CSV table of C-alpha atoms and ligand atoms in Angstrom, one decimal:
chain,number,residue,atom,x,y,z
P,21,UNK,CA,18.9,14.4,2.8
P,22,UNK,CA,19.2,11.0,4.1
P,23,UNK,CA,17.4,8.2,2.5
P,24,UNK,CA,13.5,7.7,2.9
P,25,UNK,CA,12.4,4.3,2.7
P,26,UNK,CA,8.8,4.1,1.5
P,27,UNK,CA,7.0,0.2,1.8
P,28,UNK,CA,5.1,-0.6,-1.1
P,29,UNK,CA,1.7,-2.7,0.1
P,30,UNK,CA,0.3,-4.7,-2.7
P,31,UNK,CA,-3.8,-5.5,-1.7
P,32,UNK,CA,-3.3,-8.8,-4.1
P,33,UNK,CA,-1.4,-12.4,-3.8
P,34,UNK,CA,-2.6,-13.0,-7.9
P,35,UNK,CA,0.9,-14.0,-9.7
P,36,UNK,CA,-0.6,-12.0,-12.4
P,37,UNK,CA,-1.3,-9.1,-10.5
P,38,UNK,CA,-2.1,-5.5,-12.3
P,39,UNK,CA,-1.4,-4.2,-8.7
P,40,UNK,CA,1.9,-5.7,-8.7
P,41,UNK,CA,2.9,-4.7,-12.0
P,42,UNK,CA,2.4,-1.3,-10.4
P,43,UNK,CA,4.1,-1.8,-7.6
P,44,UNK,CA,7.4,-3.4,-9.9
P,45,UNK,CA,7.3,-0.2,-11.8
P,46,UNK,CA,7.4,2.5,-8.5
P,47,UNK,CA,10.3,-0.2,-7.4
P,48,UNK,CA,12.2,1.2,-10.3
P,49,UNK,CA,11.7,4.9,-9.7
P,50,UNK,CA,13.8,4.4,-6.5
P,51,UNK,CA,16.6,6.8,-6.1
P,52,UNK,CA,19.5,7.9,-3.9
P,53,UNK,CA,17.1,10.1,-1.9
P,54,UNK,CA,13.6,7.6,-2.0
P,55,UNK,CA,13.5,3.8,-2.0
P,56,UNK,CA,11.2,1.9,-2.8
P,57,UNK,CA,10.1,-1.5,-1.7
P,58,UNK,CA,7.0,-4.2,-1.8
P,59,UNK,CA,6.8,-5.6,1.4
P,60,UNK,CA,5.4,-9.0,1.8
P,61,UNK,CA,1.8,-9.5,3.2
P,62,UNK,CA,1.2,-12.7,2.2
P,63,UNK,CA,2.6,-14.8,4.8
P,64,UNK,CA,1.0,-12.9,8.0
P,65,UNK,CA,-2.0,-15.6,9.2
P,66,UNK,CA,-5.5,-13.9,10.0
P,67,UNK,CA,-5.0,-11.2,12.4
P,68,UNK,CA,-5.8,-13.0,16.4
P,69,UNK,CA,-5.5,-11.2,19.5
P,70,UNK,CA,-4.9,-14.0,21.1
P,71,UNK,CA,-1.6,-14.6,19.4
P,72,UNK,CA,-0.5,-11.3,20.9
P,73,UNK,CA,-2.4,-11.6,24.6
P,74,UNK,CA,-1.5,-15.4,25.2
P,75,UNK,CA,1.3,-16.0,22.4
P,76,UNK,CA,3.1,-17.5,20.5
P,77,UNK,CA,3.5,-14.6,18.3
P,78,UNK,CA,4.2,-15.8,14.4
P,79,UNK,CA,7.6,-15.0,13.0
P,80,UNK,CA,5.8,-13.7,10.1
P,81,UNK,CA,4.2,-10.6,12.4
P,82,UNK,CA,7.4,-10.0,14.2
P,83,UNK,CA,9.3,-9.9,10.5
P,84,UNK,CA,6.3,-7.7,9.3
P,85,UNK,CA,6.3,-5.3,12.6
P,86,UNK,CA,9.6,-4.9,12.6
P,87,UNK,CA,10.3,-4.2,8.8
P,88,UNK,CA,7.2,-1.5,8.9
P,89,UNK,CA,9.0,0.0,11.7
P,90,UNK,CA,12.2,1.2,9.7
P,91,UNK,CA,9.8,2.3,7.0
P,92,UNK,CA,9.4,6.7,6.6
P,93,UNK,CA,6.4,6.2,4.9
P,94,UNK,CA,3.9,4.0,2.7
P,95,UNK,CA,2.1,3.6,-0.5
P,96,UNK,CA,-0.9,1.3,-1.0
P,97,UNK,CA,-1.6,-0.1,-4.3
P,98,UNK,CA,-4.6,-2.1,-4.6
P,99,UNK,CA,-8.0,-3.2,-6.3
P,100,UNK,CA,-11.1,-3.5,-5.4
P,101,UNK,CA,-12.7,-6.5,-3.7
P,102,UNK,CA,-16.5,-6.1,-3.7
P,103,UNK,CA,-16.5,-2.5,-3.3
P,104,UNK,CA,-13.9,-3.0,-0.4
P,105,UNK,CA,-10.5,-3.1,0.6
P,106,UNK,CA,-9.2,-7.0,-0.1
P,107,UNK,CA,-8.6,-8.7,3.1
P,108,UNK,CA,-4.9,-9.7,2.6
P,109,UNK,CA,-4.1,-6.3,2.6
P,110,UNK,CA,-7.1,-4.8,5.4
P,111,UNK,CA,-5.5,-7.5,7.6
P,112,UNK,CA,-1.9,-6.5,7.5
P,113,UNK,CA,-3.0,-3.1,8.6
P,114,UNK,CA,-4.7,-5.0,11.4
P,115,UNK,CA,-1.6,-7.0,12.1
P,116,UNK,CA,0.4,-3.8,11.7
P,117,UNK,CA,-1.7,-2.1,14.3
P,118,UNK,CA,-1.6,-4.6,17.7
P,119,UNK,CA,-0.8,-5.0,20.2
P,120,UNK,CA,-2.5,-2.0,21.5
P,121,UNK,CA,-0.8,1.1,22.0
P,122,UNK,CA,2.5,-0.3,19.6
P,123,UNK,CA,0.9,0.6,16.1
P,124,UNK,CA,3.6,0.5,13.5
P,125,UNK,CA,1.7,2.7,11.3
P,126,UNK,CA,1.6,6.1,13.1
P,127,UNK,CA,2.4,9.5,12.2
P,128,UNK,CA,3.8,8.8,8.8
P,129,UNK,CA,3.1,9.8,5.3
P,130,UNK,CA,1.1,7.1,3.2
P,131,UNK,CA,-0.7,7.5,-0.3
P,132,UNK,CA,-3.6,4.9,-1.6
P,133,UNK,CA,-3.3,4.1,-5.8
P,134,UNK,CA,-6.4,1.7,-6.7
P,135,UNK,CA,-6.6,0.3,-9.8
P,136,UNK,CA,-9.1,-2.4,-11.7
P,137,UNK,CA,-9.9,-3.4,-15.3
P,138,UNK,CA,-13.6,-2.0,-14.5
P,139,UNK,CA,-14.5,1.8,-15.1
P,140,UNK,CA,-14.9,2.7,-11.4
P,141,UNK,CA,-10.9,2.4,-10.3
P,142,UNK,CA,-11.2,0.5,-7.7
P,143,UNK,CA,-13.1,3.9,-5.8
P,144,UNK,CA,-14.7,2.0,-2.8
P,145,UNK,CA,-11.5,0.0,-2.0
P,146,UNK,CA,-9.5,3.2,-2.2
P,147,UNK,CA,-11.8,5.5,0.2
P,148,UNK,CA,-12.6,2.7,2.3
P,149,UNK,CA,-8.6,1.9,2.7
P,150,UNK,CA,-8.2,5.9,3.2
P,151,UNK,CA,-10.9,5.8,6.3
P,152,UNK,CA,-8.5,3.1,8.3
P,153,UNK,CA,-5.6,5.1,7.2
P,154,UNK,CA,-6.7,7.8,9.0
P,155,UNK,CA,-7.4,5.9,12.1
P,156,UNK,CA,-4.5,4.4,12.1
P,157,UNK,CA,-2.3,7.8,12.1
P,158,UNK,CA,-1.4,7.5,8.6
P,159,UNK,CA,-1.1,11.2,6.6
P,160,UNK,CA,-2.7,9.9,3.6
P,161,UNK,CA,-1.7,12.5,0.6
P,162,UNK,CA,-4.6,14.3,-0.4
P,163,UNK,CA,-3.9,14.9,-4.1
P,164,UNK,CA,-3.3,13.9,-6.4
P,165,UNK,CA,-5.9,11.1,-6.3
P,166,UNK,CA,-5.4,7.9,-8.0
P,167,UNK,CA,-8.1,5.5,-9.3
P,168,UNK,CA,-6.7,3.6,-12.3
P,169,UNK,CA,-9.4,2.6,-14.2
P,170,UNK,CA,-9.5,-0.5,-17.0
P,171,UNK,CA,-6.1,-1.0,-16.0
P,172,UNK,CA,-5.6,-4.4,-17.8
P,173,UNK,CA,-5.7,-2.3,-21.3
P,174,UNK,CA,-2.7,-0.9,-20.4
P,175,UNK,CA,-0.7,-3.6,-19.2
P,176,UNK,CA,0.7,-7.1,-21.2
P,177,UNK,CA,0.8,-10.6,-20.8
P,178,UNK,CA,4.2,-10.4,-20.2
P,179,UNK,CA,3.7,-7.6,-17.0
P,180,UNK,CA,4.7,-4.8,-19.0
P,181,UNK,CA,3.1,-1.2,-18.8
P,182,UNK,CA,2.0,-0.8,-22.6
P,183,UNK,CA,0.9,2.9,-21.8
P,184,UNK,CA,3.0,5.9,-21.9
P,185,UNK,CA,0.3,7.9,-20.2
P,186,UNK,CA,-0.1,5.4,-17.0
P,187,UNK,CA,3.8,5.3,-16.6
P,188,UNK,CA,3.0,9.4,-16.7
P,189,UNK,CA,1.3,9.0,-14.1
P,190,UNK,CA,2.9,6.9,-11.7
P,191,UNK,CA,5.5,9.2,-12.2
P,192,UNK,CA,3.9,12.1,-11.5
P,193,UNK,CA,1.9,10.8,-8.5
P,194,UNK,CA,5.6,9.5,-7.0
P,195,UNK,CA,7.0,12.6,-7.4
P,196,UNK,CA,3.9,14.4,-5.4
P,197,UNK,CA,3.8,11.7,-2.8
P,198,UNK,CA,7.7,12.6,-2.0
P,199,UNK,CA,6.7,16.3,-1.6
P,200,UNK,CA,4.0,15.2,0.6
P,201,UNK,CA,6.5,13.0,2.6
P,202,UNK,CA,8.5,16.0,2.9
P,203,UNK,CA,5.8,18.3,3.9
P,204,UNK,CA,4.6,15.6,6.7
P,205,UNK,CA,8.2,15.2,8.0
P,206,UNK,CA,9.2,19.0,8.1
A,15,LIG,C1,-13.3,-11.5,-4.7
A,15,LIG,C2,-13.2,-10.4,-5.8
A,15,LIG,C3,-14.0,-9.3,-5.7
A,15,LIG,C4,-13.9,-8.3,-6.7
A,15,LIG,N1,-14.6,-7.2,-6.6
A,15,LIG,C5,-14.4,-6.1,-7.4
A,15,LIG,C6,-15.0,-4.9,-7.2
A,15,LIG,O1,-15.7,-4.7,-6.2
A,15,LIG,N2,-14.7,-3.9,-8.0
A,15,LIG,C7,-13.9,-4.0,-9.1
A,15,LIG,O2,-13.6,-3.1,-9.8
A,15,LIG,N3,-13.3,-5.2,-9.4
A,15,LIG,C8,-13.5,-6.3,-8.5
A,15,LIG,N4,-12.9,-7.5,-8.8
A,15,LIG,C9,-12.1,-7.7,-10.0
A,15,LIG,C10,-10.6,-7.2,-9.7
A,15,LIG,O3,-10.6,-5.8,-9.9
A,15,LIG,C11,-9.7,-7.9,-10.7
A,15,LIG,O4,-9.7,-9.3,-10.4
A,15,LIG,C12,-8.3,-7.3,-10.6
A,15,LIG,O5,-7.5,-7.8,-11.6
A,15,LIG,C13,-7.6,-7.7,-9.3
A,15,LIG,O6,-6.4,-7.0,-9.1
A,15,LIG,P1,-5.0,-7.7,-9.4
A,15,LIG,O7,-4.9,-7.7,-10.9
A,15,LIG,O8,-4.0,-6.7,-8.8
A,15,LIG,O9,-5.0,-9.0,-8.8
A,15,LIG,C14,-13.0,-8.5,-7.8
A,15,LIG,C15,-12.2,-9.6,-7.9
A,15,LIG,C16,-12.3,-10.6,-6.9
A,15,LIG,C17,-11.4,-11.8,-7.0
């Protein structure tokens, strides 16, 4: 089997990021057969249509376009911003979807992991994130589910996952999401 390449999308720019801690630690489950990689979001200005109808078109969209292009599937990991998907990451699937008719996100495998220090998990951000997913084309993986709750009692101050049970998880939830991938792509 040749390699997949799965794009990590991190819905926060925070330094300190849980999300990103997350996102480090799937990074380093990569293997001959799945990679695993965060690909940047930060940099793509406010999605415009008339950057695509009347250009110029930023380097930043062509880089992002083009890099989600190569990609055989994705996994979203993200909090919650008020009850929502946060915008950096709601507007790379916008960027990610224009001009009309090139959408870079369809017909591939995806999976949603939300997480937040409160007790919810980040619920709203993850089932509003799944209903564009589904718009856009994206298969996202059904179960296992994934709402990290109080995820900052299981992460340090140096970004390290203190919880033997949450690195369980994350591996478990990779190893279902490369099923899934395989299930989508047979
Ligand atoms: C603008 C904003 C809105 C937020 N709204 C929510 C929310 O609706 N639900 C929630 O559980 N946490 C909410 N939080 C708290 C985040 O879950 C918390 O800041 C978290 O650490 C952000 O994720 P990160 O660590 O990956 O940056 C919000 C934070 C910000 C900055």
């Amino acid at each position: 089997m040749s390699e997949k390449k799965i794009g990590l999308f991190v819905g926060s720019l925070r330094k300190g990021s849980y999300s990103k801690v997350l996102a480090h630690f799937i990074e380093g489950l990569s293997s001959e057969v799945f990679s695993y990689k965060m690909i940047e979001i930060g940099d793509l200005p406010l999605y415009n249509q008339d950057f695509d109808d009347h250009g110029p078109v930023p380097d930043s969209y062509t880089r992002f376009r083009d890099a989600v292009k190569l990609l055989d599937g994705f996994i979203f990991i993200t909090p919650e911003y008020n009850r929502s998907v946060p915008a950096v990451l709601k507007n790379a699937l916008d960027v990610g979807s224009r001009p009309y008719g090139h959408s870079v996100w369809s017909s591939k495998p995806g999976a949603i992991i939300s997480d937040s220090p409160g007790i919810y998990g980040g619920f709203g951000a993850n089932h509003h994130l799944r209903q564009s997913l589904v718009f856009l084309n994206v298969f996202p993986m059904q179960q296992p589910e994934s709402y990290l709750a109080k995820i900052n009692s299981s992460i340090n101050e140096q970004a390290e996952i203190t919880s033997d049970s949450l690195k369980d998880t994350l591996v478990s939830f990779v190893e279902a999401f490369e099923k899934w991938v395989k299930t989508v792509q047979a």
